[in-house]
Coordinates of N, CA and C and ligand atoms in Angstrom, one line a residue:
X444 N 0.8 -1.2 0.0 CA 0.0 0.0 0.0 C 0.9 1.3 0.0
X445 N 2.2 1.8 0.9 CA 2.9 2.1 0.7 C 3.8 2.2 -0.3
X446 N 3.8 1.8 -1.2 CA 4.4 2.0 -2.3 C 3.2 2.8 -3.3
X447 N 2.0 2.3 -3.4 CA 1.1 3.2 -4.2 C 0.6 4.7 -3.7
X448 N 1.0 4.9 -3.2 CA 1.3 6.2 -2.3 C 1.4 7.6 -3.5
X449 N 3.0 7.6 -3.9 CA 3.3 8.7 -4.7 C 2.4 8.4 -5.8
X450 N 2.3 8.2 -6.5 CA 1.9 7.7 -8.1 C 0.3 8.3 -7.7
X451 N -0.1 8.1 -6.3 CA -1.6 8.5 -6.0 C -1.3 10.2 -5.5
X452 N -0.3 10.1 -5.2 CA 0.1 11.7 -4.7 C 0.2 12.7 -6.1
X453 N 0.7 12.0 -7.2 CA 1.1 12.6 -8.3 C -0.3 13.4 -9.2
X454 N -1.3 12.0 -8.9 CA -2.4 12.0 -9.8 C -3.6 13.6 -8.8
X455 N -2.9 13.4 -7.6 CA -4.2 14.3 -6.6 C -3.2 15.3 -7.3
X456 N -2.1 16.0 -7.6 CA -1.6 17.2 -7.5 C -2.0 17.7 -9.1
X457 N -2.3 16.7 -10.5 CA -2.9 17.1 -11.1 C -3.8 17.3 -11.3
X458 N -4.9 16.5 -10.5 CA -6.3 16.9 -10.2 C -6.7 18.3 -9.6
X459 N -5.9 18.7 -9.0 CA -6.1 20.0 -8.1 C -5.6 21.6 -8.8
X460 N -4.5 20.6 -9.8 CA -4.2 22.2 -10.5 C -2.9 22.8 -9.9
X461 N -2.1 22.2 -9.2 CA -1.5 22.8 -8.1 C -2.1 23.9 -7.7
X462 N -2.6 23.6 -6.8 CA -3.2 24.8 -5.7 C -2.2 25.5 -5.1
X463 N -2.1 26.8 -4.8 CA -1.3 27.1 -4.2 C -0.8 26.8 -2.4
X464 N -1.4 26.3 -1.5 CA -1.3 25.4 -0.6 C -0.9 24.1 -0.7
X465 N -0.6 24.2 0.1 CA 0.0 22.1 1.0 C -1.3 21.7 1.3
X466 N -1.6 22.7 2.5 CA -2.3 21.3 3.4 C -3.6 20.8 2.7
X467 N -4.3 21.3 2.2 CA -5.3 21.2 1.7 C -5.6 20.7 0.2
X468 N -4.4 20.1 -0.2 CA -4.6 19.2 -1.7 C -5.1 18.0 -1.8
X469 N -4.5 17.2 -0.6 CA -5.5 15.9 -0.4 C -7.0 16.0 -0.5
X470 N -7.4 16.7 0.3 CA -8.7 16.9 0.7 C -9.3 17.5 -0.7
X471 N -9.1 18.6 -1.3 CA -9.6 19.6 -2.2 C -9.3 18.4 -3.8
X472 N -8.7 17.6 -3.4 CA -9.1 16.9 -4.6 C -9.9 15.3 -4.2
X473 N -10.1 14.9 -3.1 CA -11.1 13.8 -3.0 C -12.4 14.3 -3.3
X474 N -12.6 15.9 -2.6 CA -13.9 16.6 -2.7 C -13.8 16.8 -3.8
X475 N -12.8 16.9 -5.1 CA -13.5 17.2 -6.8 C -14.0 15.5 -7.4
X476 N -13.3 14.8 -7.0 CA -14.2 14.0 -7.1 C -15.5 13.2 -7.0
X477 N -15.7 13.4 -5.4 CA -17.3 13.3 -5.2 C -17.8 14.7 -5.6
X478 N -17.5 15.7 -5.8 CA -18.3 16.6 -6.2 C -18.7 16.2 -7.8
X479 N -17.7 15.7 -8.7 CA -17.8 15.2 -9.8 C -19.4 14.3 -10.1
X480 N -19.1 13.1 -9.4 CA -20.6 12.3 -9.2 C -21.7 13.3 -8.9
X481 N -21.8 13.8 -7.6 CA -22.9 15.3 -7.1 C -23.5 15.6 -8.3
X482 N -22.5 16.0 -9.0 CA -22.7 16.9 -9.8 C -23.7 16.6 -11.4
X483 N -23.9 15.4 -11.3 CA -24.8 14.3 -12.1 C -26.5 14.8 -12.3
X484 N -26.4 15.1 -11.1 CA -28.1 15.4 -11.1 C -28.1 16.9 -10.8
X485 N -27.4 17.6 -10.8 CA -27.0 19.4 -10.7 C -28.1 20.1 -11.9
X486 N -28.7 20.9 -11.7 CA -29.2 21.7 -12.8 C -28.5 22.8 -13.3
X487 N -28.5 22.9 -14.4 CA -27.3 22.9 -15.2 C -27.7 24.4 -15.8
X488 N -28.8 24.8 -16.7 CA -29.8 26.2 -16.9 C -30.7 26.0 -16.2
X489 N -30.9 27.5 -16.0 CA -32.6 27.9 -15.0 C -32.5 29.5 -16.1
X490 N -34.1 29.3 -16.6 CA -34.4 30.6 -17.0 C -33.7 31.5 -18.1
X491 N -32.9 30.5 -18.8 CA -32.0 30.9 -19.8 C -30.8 31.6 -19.5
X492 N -30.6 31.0 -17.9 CA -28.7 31.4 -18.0 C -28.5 29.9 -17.2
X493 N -26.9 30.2 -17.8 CA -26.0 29.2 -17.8 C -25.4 29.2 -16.1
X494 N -25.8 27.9 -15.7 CA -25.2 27.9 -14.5 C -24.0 27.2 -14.4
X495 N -22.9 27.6 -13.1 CA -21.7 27.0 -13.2 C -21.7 26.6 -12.1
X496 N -21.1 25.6 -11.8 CA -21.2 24.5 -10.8 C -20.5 24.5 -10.3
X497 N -19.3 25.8 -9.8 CA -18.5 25.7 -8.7 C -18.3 27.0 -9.1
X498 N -18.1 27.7 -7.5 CA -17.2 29.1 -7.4 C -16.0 28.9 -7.8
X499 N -15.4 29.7 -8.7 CA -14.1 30.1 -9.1 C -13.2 28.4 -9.8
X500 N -11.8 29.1 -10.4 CA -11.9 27.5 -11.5 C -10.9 26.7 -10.4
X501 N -11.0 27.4 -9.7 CA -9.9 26.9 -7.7 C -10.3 27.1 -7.0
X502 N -9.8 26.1 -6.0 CA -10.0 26.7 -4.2 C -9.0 27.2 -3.8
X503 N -9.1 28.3 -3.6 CA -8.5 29.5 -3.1 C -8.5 29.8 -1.5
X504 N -9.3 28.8 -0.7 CA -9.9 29.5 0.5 C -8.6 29.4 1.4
X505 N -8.5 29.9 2.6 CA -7.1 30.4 3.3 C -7.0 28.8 4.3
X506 N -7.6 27.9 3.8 CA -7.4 26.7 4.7 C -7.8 25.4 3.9
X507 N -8.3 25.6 2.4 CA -8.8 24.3 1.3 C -10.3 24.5 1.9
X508 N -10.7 23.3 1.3 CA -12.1 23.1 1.5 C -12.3 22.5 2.5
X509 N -13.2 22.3 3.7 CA -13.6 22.3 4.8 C -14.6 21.2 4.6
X510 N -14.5 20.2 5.7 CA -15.6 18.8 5.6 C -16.1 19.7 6.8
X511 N -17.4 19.7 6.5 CA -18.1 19.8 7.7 C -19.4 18.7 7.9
X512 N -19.5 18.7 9.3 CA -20.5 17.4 9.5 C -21.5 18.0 10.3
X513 N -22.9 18.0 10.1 CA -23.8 18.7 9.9 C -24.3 17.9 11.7
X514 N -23.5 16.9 11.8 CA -24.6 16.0 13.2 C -23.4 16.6 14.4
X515 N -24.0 17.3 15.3 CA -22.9 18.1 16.1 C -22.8 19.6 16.1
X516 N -23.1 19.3 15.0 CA -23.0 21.0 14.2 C -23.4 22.2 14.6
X517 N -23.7 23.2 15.0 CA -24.6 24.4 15.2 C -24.4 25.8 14.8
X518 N -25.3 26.6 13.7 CA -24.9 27.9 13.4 C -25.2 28.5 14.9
X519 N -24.6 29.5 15.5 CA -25.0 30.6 16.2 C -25.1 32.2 15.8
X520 N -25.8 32.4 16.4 CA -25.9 33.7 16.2 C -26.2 34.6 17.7
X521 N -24.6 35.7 17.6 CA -24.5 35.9 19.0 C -24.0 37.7 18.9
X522 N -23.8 38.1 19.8 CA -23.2 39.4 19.5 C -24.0 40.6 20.6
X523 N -24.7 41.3 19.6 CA -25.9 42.4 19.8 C -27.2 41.7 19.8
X524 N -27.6 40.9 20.4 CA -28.6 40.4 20.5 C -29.5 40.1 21.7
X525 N -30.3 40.1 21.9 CA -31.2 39.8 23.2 C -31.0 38.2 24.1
X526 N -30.9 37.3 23.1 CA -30.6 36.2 23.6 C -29.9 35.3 22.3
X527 N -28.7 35.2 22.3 CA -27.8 34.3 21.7 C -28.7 32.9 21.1
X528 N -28.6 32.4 19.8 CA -29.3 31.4 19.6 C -28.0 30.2 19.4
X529 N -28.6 28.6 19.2 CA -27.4 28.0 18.5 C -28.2 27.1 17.9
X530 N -28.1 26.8 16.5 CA -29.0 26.4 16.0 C -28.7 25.0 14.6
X531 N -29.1 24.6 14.6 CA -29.0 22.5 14.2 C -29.2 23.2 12.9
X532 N -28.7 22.1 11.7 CA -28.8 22.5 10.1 C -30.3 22.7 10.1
X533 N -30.8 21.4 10.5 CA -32.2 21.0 10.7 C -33.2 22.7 10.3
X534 N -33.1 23.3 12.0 CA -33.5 24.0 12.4 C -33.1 25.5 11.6
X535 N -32.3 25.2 10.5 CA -32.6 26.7 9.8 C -32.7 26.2 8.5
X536 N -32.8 24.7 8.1 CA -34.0 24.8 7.0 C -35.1 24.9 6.9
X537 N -35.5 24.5 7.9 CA -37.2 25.1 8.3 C -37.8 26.3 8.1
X538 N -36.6 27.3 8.5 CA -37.1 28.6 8.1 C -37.8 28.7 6.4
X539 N -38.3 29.6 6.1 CA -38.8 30.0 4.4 C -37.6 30.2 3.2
X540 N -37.7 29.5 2.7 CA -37.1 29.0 1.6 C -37.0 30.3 0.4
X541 N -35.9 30.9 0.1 CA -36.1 31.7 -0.5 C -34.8 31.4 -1.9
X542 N -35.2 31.4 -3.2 CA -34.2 31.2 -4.6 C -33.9 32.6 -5.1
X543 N -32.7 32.3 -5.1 CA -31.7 33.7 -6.3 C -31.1 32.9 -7.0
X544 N -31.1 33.9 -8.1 CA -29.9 33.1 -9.4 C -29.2 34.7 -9.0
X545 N -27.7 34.5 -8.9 CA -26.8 35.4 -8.4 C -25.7 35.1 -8.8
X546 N -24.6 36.0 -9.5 CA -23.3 35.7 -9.9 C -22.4 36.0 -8.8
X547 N -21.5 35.4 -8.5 CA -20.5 35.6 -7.5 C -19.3 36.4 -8.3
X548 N -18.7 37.9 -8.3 CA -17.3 37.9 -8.8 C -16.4 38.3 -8.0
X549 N -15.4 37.6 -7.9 CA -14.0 37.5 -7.9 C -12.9 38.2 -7.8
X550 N -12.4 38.9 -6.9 CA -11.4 40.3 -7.3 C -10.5 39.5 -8.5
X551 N -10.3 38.3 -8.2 CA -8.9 37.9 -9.3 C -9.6 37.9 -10.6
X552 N -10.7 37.9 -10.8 CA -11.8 38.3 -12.4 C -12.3 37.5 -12.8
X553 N -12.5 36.3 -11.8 CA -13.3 35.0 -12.7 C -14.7 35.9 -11.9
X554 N -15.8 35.0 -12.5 CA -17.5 34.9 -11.6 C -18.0 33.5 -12.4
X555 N -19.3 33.6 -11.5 CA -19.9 32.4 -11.2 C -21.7 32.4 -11.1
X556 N -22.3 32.2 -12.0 CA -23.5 32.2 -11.7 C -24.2 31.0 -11.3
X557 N -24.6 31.2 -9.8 CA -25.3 30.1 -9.3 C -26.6 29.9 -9.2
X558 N -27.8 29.1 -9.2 CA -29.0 29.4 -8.9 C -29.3 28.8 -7.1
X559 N -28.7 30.0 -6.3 CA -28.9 29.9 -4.6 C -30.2 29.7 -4.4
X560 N -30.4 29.0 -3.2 CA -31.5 28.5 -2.1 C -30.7 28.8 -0.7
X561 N -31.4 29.2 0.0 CA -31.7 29.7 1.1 C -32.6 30.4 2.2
X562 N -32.0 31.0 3.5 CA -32.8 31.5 4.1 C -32.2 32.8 4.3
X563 N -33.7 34.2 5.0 CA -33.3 35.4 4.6 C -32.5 35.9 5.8
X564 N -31.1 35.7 5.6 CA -30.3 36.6 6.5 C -31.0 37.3 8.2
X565 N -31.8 38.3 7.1 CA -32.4 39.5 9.1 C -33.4 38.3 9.3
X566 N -34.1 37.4 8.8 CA -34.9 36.3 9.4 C -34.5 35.4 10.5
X567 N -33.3 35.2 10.0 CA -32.5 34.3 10.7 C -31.7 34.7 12.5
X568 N -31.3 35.9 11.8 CA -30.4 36.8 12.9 C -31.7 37.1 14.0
X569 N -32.9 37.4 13.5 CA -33.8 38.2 14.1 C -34.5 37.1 15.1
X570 N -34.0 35.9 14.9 CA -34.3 34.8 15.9 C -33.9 35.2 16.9
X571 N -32.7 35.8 17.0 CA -32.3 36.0 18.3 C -32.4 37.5 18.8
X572 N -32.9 38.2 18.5 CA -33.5 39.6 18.5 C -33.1 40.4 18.3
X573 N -32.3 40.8 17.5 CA -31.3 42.0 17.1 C -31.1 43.4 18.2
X574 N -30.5 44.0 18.9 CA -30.4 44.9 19.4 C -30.1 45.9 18.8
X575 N -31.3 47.2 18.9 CA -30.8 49.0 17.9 C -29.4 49.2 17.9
X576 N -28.4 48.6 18.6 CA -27.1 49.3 18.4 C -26.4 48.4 17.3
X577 N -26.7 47.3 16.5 CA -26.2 46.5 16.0 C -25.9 47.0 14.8
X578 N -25.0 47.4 13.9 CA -24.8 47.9 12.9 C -23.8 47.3 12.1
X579 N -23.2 46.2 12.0 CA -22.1 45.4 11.4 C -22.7 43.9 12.0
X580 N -23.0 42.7 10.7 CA -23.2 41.3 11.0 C -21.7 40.8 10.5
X581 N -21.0 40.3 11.3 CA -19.7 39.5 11.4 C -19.9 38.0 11.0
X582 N -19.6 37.3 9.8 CA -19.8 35.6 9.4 C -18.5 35.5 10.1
X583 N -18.3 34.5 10.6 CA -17.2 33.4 10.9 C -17.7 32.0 10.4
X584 N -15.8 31.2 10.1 CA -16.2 30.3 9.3 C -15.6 29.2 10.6
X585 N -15.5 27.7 9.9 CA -15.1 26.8 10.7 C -13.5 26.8 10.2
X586 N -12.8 27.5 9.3 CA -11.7 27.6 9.0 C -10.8 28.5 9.6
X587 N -11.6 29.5 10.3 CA -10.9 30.5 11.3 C -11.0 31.9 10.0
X588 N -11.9 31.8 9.0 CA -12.0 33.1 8.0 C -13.5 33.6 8.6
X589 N -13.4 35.3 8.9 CA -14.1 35.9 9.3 C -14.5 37.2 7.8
X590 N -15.5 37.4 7.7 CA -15.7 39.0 6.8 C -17.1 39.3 7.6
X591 N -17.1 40.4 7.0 CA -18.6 40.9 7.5 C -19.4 42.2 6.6
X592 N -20.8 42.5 7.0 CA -21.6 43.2 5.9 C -22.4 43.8 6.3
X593 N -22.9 45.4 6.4 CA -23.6 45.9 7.7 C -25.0 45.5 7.5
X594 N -25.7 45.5 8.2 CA -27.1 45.3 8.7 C -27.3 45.9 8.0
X595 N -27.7 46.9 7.3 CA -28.6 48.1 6.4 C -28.8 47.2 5.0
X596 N -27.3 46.6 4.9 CA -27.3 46.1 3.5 C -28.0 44.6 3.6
X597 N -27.7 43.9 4.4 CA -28.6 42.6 4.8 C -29.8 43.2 4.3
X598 N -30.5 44.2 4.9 CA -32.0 44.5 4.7 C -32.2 44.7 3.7
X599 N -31.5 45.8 3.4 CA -32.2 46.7 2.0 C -31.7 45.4 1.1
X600 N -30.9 44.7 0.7 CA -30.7 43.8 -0.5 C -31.6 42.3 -0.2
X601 N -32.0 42.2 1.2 CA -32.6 41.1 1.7 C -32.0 39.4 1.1
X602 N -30.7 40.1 1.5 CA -29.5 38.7 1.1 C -29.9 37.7 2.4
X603 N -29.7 36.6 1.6 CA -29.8 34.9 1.6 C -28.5 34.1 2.3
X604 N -28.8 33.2 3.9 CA -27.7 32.7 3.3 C -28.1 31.1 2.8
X605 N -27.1 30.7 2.2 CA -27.4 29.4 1.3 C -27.3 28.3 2.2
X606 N -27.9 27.1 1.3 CA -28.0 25.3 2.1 C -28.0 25.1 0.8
X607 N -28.3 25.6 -0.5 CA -28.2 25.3 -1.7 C -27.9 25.8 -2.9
X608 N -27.7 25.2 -4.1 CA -27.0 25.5 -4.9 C -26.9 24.7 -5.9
X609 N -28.3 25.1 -7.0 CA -28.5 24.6 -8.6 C -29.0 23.4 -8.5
X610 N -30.1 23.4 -7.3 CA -30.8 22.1 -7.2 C -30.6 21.1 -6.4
X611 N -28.8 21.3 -5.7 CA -28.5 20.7 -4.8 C -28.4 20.8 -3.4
X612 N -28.1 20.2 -2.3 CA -27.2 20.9 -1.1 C -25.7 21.5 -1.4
X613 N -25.5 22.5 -0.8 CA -24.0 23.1 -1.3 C -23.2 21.8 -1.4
X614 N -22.2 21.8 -2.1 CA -21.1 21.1 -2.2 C -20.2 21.6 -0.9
X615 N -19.0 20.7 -0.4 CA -18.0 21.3 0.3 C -17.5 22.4 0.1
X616 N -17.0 22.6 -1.1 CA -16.5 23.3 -2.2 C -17.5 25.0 -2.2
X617 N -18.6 24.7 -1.9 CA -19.3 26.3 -2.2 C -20.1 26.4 -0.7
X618 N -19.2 25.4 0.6 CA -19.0 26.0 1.9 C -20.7 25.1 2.3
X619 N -20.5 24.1 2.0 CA -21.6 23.2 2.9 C -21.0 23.4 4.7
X620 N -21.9 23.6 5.4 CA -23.5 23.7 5.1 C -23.8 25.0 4.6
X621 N -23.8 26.0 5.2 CA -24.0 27.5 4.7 C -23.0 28.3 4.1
X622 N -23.4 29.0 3.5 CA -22.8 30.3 2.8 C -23.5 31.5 2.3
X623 N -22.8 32.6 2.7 CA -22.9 34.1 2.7 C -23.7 34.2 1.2
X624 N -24.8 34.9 0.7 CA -25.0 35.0 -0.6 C -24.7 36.7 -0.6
X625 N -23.5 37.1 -1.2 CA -23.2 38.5 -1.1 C -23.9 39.4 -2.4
X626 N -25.0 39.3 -3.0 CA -25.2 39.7 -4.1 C -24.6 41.3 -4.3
X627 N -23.9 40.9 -5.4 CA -23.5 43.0 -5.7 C -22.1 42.8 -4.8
X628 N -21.9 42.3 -3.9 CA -20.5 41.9 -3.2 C -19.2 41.7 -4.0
X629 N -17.7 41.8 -3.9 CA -17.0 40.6 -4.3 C -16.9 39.7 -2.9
X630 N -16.1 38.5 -3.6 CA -16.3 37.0 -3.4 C -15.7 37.0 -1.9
X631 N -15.3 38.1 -1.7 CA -14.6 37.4 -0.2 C -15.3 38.1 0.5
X632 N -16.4 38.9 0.4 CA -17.6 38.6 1.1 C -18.3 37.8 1.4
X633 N -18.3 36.7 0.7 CA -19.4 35.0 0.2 C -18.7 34.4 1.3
X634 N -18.6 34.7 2.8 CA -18.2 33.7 3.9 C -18.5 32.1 3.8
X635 N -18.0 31.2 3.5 CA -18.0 29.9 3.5 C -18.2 28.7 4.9
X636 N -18.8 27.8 4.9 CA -18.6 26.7 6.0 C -18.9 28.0 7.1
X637 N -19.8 28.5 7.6 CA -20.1 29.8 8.2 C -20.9 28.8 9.6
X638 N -20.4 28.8 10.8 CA -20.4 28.5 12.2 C -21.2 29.6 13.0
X639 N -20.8 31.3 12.8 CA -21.2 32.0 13.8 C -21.7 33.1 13.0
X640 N -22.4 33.5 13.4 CA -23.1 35.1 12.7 C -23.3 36.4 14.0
X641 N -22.2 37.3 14.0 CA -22.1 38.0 15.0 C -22.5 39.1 14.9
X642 N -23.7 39.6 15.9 CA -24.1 41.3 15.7 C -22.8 42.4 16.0
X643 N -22.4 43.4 15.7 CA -21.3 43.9 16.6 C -22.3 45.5 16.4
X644 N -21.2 46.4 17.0 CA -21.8 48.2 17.1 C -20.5 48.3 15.8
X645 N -19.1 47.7 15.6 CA -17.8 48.4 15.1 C -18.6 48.5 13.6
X646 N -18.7 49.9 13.2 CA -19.0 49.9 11.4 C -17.7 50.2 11.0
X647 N -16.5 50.1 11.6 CA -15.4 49.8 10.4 C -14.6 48.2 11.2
X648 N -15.6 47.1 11.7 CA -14.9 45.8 11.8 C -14.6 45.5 10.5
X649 N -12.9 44.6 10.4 CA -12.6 44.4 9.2 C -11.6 42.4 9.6
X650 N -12.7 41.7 8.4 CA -12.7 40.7 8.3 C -11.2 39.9 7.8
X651 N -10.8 39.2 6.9 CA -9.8 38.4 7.2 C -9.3 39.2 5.5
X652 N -9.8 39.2 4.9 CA -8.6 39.9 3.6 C -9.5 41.6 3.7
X653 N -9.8 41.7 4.8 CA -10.1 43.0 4.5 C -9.4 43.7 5.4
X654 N -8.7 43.0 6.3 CA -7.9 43.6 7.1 C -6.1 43.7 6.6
X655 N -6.2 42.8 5.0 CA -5.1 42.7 4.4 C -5.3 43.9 3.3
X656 N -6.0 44.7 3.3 CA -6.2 45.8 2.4 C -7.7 45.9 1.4
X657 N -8.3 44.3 1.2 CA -9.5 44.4 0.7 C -10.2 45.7 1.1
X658 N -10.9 46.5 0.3 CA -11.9 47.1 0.6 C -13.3 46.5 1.3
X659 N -13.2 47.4 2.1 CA -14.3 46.6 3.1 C -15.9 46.8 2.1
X660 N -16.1 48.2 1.7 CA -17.5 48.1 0.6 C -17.7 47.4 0.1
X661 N -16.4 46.6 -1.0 CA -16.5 45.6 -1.7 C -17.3 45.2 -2.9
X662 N -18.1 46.4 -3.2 CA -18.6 46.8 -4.7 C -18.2 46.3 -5.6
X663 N -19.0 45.5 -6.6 CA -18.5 44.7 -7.9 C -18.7 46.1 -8.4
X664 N -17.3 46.6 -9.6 CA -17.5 47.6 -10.2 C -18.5 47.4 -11.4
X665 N -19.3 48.8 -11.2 CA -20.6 48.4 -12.4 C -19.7 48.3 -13.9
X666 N -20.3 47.4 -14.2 CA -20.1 47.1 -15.7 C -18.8 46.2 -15.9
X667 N -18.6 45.9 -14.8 CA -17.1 45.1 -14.8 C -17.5 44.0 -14.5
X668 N -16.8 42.6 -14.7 CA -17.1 41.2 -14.7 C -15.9 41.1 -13.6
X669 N -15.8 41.4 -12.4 CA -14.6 40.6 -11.2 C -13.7 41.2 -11.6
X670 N -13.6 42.0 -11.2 CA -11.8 42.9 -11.5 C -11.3 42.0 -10.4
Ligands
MTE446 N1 -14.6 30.3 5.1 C1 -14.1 30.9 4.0 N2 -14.9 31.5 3.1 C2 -14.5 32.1 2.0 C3 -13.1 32.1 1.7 C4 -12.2 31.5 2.6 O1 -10.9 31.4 2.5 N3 -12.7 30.9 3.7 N4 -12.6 32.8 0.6 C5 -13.5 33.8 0.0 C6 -13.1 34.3 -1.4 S1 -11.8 35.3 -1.5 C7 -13.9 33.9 -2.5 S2 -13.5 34.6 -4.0 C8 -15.0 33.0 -2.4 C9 -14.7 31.8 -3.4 O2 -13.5 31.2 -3.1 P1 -12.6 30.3 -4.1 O3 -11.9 31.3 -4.9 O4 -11.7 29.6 -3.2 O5 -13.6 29.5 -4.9 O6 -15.1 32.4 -1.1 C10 -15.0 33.3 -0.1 N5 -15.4 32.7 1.2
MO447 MO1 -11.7 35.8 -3.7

C-alpha cells in the first residue's frame, strides 16, 4: 500500500491544478471528485442562464475546502442580540425557503453564476432579537475566515444565506453547510462553511482579507465582470 502512495500523490496534485497550498490538496481533490458524481443530477440552466457548478476554477480558501458534519454541528448567532441562539442544520432549513440566481465575482476576475436557495439573513439573525445598536453582522467560518456586511445592506438587498446551490445541497466546495450570498459583493464577502453570525456596534470591523487591504465596501465595479 505504501508504495502506491506517490503515483496516487502525483495523480491528486494534477487533479487540483496545483493549488497554491499544501495542506489542503488531499482533501480539495477527494472533494472534486465526489463533487464530480454530485454533480450528475445538478441543474445545469434555469431561465435561460447558464449555471456554473463551482465558485471560481480553484479553491483559493485560506485553509482548502472544509468537511463539515452537519450532526454536532450548530450555526449561532450571537453578539448584539437579546438572547444568543445556536441552532442545528435541521433547524434553519425550516425557516422559508427563498431562490436567487446570483453571480459571485472574484477580485482575481473569474464569476460564477449560481441558482442559490436559502434563508433570509435578518430572518434568521432576528431569531435571536437583534439589538438597535447592532450595525455590522460579522460571518465566521469553521476555517478561522471571518468577513462581514452591515445590517442596512442585509435588509435593503434582503440577502440569503445558502444550504443550496442549482438544485442541490452546497457542495464542500461552495462551503456546505451554509454560505454568505453576497449579491453586488465581491467574493470574499461570500463567507463559506459559516459556524457563527455575529451582531457587533464596530461599522469599520474588518474581516480576514479586509484587514489585508480588501476594501471593506467591496462593490463589484458596475459594468465590470470581477476585476
Ligand atoms: N470560510 C471561507 N470562506 C471564504 C473564503 C475562505 O478562504 N474561507 N474565501 C472567499 C473568497 S476570497 C472567495 S472569491 C470565495 C470563493 O472562493 P474560491 O476562490 O476559493 O472558490 O469564497 C470566499 N469565502
Ligand atoms: Mo476571492
Amino acid at each position: 500500500m505504501k508504495r502506491a502512495l506517490p503515483a496516487f500523490a502525483v495523480l491528486l496534485l494534477l487533479l487540483t491544478g496545483c493549488a497554491p497550498q499544501t495542506g489542503g490538496r488531499i482533501a480539495d481533490a477527494v472533494s472534486a471528485a465526489t463533487q464530480a458524481r454530485y454533480r450528475e443530477n445538478e441543474i445545469r440552466d434555469y431561465q435561460g442562464a447558464r449555471l456554473d457548478p463551482a465558485v471560481g476554477p480553484r479553491d483559493n480558501s485560506i485553509k482548502g475546502v472544509q468537511a463539515v458534519d452537519t450532526n454536532g454541528y450548530a450555526l449561532v448567532v450571537d453578539g448584539l442580540v437579546e438572547a444568543p441562539v445556536a441552532l442545528g442544520y435541521g433547524q434553519v432549513l425550516a425557516l422559508p425557503a427563498h431562490e436567487r440566481l446570483i453571480t459571485l465575482h472574484c477580485v482575481e476576475g473569474w464569476d460564477a453564476t449560481v441558482l442559490w436557495k436559502g434563508v433570509l439573513l435578518e430572518e434568521l439573525i432576528g431569531l435571536a432579537g437583534i439589538k438597535p445598536e447592532a450595525v455590522t453582522v460579522i460571518f465566521s467560518s469553521v476555517d478561522g475566515y471571518t468577513t462581514s456586511l452591515p445590517l442596512k445592506t442585509i435588509r435593503e438587498k434582503s440577502l440569503i444565506l445558502a444550504y443550496g446551490a442549482n438544485g442541490l445541497d452546497l457542495p464542500p466546495a461552495l462551503g456546505y453547510p451554509f454560505m454568505v450570498v453576497a449579491e453586488d459583493k465581491l467574493g470574499y464577502k461570500w463567507g463559506r462553511w459559516v459556524d457563527r453570525i455575529t451582531l457587533s456596534d464596530d461599522a469599520d470591523y474588518k474581516g480576514f482579507w479586509e484587514n489585508l487591504g480588501y476594501p471593506n465596501g467591496a462593490d463589484v465595479p458596475a459594468g465590470t465582470e470581477g476585476t
